[in-house]
PDB file of C-alpha atoms in Angstrom:
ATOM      1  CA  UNK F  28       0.000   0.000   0.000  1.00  0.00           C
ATOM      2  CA  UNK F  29       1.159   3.499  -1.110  1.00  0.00           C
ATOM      3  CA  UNK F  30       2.106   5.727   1.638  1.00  0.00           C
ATOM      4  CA  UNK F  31       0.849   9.437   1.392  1.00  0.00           C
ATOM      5  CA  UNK F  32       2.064  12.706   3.367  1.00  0.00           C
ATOM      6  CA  UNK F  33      -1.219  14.210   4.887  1.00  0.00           C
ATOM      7  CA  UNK F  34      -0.926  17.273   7.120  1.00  0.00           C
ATOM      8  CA  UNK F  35      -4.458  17.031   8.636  1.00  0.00           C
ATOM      9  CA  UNK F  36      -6.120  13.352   9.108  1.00  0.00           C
ATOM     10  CA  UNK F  37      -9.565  14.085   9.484  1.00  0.00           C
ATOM     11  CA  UNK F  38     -11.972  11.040  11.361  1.00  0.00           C
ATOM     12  CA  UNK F  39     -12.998   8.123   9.508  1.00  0.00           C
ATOM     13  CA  UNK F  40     -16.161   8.899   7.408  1.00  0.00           C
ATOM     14  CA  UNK F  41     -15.084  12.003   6.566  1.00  0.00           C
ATOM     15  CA  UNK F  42     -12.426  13.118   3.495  1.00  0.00           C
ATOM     16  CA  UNK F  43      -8.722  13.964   3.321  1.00  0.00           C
ATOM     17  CA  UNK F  44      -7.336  16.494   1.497  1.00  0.00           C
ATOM     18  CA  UNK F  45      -3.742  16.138   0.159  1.00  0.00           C
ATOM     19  CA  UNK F  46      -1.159  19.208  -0.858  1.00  0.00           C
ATOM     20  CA  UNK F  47      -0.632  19.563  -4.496  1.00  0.00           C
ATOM     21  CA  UNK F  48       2.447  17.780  -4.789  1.00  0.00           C
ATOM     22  CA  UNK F  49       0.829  14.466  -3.234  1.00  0.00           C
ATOM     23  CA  UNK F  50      -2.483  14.495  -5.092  1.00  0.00           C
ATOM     24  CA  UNK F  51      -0.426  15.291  -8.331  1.00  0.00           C
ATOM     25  CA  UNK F  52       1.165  11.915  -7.740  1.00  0.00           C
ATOM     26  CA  UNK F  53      -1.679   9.908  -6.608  1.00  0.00           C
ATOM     27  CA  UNK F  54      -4.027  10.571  -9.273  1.00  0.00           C
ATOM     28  CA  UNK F  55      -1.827  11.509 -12.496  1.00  0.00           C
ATOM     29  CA  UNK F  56       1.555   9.377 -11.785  1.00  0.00           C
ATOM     30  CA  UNK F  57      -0.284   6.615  -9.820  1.00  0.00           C
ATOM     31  CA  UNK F  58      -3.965   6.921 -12.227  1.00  0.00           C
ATOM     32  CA  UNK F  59      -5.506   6.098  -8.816  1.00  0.00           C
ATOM     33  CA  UNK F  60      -8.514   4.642  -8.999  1.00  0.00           C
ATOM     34  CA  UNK F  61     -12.167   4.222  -7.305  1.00  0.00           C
ATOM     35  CA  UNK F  62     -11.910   1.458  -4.703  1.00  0.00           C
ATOM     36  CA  UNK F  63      -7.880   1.810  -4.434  1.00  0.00           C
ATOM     37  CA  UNK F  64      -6.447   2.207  -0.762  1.00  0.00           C
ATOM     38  CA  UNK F  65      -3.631   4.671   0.317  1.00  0.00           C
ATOM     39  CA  UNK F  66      -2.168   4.684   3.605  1.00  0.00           C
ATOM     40  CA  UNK F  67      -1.514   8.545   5.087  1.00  0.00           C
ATOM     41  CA  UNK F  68       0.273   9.684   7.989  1.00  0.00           C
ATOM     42  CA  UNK F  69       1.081  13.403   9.740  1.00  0.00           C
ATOM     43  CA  UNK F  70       4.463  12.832  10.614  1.00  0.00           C
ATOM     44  CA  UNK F  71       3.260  13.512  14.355  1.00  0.00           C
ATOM     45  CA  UNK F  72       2.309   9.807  14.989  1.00  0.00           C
ATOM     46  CA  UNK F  73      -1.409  10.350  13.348  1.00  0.00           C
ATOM     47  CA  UNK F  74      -1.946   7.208  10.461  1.00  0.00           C
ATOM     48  CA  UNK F  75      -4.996   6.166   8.751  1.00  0.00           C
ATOM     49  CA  UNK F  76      -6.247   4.361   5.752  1.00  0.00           C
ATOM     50  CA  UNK F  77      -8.139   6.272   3.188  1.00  0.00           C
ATOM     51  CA  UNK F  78      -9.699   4.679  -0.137  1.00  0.00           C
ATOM     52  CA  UNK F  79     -10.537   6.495  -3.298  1.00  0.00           C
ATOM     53  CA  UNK F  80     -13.984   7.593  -4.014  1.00  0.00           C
ATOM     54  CA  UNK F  81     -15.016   8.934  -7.317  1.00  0.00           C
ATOM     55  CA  UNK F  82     -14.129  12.449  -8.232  1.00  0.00           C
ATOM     56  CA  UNK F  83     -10.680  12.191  -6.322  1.00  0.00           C
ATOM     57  CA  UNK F  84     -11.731  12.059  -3.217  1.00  0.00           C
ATOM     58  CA  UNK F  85     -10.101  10.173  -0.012  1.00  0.00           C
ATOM     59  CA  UNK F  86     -12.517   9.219   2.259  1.00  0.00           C
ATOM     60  CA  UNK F  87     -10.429   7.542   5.748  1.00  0.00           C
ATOM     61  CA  UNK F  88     -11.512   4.562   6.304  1.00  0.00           C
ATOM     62  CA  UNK F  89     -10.085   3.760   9.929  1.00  0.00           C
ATOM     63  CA  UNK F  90      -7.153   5.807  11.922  1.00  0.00           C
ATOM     64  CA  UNK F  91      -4.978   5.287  15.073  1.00  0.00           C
ATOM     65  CA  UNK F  92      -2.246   7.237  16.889  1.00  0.00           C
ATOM     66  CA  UNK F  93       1.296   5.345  17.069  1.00  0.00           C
ATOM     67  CA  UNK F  94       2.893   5.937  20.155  1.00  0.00           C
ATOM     68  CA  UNK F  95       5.543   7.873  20.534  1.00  0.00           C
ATOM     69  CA  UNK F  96       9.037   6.029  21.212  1.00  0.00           C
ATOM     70  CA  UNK F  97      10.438   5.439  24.864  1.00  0.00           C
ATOM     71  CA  UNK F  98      13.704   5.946  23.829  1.00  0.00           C
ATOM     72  CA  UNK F  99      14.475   8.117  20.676  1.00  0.00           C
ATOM     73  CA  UNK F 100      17.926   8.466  18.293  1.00  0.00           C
ATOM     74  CA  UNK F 101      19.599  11.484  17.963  1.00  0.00           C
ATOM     75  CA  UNK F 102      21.928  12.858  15.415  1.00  0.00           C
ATOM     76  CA  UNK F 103      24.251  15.826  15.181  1.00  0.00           C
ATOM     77  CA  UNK F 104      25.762  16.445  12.029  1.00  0.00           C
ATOM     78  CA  UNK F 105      28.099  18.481  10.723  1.00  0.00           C
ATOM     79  CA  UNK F 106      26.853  19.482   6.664  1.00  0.00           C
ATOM     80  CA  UNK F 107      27.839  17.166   3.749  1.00  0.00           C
ATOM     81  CA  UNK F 108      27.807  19.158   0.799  1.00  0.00           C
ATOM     82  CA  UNK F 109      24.234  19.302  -1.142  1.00  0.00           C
ATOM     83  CA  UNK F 110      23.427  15.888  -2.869  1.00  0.00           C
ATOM     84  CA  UNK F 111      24.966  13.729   0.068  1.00  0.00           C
ATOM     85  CA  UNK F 112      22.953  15.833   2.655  1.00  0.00           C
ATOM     86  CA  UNK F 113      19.869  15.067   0.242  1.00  0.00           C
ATOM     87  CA  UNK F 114      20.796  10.987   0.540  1.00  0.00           C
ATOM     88  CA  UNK F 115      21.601  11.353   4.287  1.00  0.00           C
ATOM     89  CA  UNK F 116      18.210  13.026   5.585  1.00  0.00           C
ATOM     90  CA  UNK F 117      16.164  10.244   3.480  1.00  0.00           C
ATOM     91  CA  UNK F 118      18.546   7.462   5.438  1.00  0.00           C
ATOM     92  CA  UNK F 119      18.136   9.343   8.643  1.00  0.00           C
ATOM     93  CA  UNK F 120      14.075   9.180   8.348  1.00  0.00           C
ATOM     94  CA  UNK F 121      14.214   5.531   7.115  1.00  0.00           C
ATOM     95  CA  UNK F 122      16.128   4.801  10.730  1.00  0.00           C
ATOM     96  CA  UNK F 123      13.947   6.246  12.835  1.00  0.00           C
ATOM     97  CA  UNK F 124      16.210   9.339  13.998  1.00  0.00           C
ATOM     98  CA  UNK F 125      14.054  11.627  16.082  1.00  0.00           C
ATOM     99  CA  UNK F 126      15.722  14.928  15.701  1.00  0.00           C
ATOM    100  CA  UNK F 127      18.697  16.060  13.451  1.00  0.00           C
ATOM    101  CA  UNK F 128      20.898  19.023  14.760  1.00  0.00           C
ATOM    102  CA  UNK F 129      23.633  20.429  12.202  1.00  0.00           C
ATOM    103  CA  UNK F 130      27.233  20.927  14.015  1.00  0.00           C
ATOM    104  CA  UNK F 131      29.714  23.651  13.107  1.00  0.00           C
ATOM    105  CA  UNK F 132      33.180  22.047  13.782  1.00  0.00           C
ATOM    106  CA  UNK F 133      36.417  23.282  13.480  1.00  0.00           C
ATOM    107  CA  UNK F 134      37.031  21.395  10.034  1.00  0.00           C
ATOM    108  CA  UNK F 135      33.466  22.241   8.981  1.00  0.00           C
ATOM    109  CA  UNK F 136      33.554  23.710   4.773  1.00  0.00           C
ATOM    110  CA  UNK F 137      30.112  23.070   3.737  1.00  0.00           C
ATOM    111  CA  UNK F 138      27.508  25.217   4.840  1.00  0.00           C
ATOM    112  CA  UNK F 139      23.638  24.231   5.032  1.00  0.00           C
ATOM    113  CA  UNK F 140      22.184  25.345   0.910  1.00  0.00           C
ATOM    114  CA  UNK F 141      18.854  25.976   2.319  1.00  0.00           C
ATOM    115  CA  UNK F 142      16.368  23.892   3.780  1.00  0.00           C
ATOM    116  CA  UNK F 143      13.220  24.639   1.272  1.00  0.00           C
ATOM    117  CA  UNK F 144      13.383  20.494   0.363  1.00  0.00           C
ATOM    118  CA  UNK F 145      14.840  19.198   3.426  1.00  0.00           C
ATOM    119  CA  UNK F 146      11.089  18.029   4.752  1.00  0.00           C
ATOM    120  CA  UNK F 147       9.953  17.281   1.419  1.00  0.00           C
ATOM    121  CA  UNK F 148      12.972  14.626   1.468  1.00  0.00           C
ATOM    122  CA  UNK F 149      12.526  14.015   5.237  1.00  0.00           C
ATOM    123  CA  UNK F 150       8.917  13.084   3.974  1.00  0.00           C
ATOM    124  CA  UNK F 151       9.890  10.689   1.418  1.00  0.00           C
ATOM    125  CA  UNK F 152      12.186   8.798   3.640  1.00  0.00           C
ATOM    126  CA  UNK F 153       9.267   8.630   6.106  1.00  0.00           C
ATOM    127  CA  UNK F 154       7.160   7.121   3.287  1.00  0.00           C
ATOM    128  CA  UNK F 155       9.433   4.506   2.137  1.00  0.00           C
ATOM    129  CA  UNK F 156      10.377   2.937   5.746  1.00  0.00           C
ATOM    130  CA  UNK F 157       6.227   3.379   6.993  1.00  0.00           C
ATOM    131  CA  UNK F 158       7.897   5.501   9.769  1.00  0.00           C
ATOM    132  CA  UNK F 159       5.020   7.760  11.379  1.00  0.00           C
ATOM    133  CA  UNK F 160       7.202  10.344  12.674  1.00  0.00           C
ATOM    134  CA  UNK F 161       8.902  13.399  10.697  1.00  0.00           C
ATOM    135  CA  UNK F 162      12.447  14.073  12.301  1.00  0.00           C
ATOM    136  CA  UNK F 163      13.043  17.480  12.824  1.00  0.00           C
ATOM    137  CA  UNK F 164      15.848  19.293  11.601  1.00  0.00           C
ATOM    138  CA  UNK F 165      17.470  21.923  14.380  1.00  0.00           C
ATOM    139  CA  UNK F 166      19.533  25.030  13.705  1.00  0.00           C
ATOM    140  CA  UNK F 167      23.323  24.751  13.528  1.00  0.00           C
ATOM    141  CA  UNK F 168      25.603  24.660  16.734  1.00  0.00           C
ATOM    142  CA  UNK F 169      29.127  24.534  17.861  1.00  0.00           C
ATOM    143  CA  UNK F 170      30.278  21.061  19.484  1.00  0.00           C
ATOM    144  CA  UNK F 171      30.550  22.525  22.582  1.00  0.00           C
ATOM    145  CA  UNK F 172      26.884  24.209  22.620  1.00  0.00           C
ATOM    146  CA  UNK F 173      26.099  19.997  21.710  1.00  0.00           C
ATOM    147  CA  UNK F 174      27.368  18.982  24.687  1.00  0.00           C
ATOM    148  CA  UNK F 175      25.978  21.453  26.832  1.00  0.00           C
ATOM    149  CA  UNK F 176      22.171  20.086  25.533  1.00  0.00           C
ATOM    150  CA  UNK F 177      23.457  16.785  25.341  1.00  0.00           C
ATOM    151  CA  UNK F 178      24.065  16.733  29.188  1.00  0.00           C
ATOM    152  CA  UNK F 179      21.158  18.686  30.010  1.00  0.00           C
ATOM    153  CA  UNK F 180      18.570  15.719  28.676  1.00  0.00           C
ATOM    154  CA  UNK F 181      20.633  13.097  30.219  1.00  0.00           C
ATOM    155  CA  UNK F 182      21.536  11.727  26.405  1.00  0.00           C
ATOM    156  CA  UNK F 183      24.320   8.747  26.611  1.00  0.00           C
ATOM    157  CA  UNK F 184      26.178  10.032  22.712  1.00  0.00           C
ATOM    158  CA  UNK F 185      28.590   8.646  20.948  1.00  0.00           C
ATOM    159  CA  UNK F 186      30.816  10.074  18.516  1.00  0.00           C
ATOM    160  CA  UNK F 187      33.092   8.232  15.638  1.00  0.00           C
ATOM    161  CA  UNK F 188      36.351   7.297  16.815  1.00  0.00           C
ATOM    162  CA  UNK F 189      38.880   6.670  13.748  1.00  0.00           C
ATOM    163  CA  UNK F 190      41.458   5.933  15.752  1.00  0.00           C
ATOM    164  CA  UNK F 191      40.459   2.643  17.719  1.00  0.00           C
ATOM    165  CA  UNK F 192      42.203   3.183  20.537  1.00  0.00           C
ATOM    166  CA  UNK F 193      40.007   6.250  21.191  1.00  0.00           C
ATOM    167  CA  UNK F 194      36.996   3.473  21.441  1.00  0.00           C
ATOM    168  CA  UNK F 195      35.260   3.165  24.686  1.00  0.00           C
ATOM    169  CA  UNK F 196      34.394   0.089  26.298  1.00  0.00           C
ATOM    170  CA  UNK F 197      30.961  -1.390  25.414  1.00  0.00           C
ATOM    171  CA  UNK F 198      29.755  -0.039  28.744  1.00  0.00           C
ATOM    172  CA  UNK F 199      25.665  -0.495  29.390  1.00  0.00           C
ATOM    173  CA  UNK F 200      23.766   1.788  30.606  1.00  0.00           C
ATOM    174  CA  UNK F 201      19.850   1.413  31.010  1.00  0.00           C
ATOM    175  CA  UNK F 202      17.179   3.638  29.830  1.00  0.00           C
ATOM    176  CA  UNK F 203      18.007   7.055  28.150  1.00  0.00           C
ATOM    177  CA  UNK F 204      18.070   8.745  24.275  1.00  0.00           C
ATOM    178  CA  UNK F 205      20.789   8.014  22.585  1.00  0.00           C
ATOM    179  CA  UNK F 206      22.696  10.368  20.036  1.00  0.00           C
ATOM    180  CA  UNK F 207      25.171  10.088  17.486  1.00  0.00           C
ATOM    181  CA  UNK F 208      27.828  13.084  16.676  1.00  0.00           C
ATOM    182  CA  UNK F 209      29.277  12.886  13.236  1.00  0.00           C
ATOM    183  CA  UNK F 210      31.822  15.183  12.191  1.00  0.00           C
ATOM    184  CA  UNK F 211      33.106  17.054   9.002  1.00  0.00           C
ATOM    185  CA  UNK F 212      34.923  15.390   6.098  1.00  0.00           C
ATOM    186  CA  UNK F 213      38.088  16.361   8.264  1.00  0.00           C
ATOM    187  CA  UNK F 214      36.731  14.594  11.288  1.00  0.00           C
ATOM    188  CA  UNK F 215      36.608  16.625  14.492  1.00  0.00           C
ATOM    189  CA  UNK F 216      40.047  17.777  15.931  1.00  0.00           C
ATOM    190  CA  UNK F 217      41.713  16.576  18.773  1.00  0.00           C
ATOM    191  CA  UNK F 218      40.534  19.416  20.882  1.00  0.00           C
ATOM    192  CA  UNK F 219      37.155  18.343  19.933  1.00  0.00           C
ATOM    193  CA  UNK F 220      37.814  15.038  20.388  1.00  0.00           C
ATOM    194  CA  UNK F 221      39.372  15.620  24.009  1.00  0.00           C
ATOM    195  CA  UNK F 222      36.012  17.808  24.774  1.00  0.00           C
ATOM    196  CA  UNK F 223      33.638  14.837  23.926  1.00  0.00           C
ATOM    197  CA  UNK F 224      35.412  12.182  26.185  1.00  0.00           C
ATOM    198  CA  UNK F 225      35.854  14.571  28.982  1.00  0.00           C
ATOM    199  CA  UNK F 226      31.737  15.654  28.925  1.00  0.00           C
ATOM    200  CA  UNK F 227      31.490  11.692  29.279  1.00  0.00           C
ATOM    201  CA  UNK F 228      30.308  11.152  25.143  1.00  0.00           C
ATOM    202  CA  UNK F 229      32.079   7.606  24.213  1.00  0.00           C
ATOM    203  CA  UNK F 230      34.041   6.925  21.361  1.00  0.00           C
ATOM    204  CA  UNK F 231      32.586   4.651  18.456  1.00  0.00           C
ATOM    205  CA  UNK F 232      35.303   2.747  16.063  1.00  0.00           C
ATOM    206  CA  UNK F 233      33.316   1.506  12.727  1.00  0.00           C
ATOM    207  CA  UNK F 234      36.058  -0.453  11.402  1.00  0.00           C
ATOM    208  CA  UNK F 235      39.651   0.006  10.459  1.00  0.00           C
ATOM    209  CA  UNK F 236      39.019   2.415   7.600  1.00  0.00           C
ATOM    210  CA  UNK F 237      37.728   5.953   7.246  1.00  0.00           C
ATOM    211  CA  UNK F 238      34.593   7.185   6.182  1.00  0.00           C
ATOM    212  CA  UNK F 239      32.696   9.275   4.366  1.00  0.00           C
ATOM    213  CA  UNK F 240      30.451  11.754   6.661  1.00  0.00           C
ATOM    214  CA  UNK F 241      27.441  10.402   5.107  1.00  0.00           C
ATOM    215  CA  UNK F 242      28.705   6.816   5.312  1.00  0.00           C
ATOM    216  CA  UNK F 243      29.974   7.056   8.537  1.00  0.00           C
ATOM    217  CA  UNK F 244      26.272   8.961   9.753  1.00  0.00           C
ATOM    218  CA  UNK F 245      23.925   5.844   8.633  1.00  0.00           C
ATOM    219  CA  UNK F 246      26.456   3.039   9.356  1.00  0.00           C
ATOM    220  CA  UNK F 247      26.974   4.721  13.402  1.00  0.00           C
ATOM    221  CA  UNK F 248      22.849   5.047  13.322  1.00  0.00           C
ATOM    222  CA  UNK F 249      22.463   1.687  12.667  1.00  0.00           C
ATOM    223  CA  UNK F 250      25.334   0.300  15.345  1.00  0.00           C
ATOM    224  CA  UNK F 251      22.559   2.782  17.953  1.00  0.00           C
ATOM    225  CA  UNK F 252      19.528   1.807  16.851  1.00  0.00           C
ATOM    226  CA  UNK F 253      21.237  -2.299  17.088  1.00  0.00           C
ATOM    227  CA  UNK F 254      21.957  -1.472  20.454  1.00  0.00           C
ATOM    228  CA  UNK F 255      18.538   0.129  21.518  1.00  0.00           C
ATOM    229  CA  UNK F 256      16.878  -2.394  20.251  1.00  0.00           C
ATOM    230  CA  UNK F 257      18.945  -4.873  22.468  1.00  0.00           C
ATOM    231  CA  UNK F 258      18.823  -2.753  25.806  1.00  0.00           C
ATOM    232  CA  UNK F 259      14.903  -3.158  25.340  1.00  0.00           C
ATOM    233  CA  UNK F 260      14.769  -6.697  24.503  1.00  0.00           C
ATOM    234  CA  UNK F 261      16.775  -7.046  27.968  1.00  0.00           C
TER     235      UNK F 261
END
């Protein structure tokens, strides 16, 4: 079933409107149909199911609120320049990350290009995974403004440690966000570096090789989400 970006889910019964963009690709790119079924959700938790009704309407057939998650993922960024940024935000919605805040490092070249698509892409990746909840892109900081909100909502973070012997021990810790800092192409200094594992944020080595920012963002989400998922199973 199709997945749809509706910012108002009205009740069952009654219909749904959709902005241009969807209903453009519903009904001419899709040739939706009477009796055909689309799923929609508000990117706040709200889903439904709505079915096509002659003239192009959407009439929801049945909706439910998804709870919000116990635990949510956290990324801070610095900014990949444009087209990488575009992959990494769909990526970032596919894994469930909650919030997205950009970092200004000391190695930091690219700047943010504007952010007129970044929901529309934030959208798409919501579509594809069926994840009911739009991450929300904060403005830019310095690392040391991170940490600072980092410690304030109790977040255990992580950041990517090239150098294995920067690695923390697997240490575990019950209950708590968890957040992922990924630095520039340059990878954060040692000052930076020093900062993190003296505000308590634990080093993550993804291998013997080094990444790409945008490489090294999805493959360090996935190690987190891998290990929240295990904490809860526990």
């Amino acid at each position: 079933m199709r997945t749809f970006f509706c910012e108002t889910i009205p009740a069952p019964g009654e219909a749904a409107e959709l902005e241009k963009s969807e209903f453009d690709h519903l009904f001419r790119t899709l040739r939706a149909a009477p009796g055909d079924e689309v799923a929609l959700f508000d990117g706040r938790g709200l889903v439904a199911v709505a079915r096509v009704e002659p003239r192009r309407t959407l009439v929801i057939q049945e909706r439910r609120r998804e709870p919000e998650p116990a635990r949510r993922l956290h990324l801070y960024c610095a900014v990949p320049r444009r087209a990488k940024f575009d992959v990494l935000l769909k990526q970032a919605a596919e894994l469930g990350v909650w919030s997205i805040r950009l970092l200004h490092c000391e190695r930091s070249v690219a700047q943010p290009e504007g952010s007129g698509r970044w929901e529309t892409l934030l959208r798409e990746g919501c579509k594809q995974s069926k994840n009911p909840f739009l991450p929300r892109i904060l403005p830019m900081v310095k690392p040391s403004e991170a940490l600072e909100e980092i410690r304030a909502r109790k977040i255990q973070a992580f950041f990517g440690a090239v150098d294995a012997g920067k690695a923390s021990p697997r240490e575990e810790i019950a209950g708590g966000d968890f957040a992922w800092l990924v630095g520039p192409e340059g990878g954060f200094t040692p000052e930076e570096e020093q900062a993190f594992l003296a505000a308590g944020v634990r080093g993550l080595n993804l291998g013997p090789y080094v990444l790409r920012l945008e490489t090294a963002a999805v493959c360090g989400l996935a190690v987190l989400r891998q290990r929240m998922a295990g904490e809860a199973e526990r």
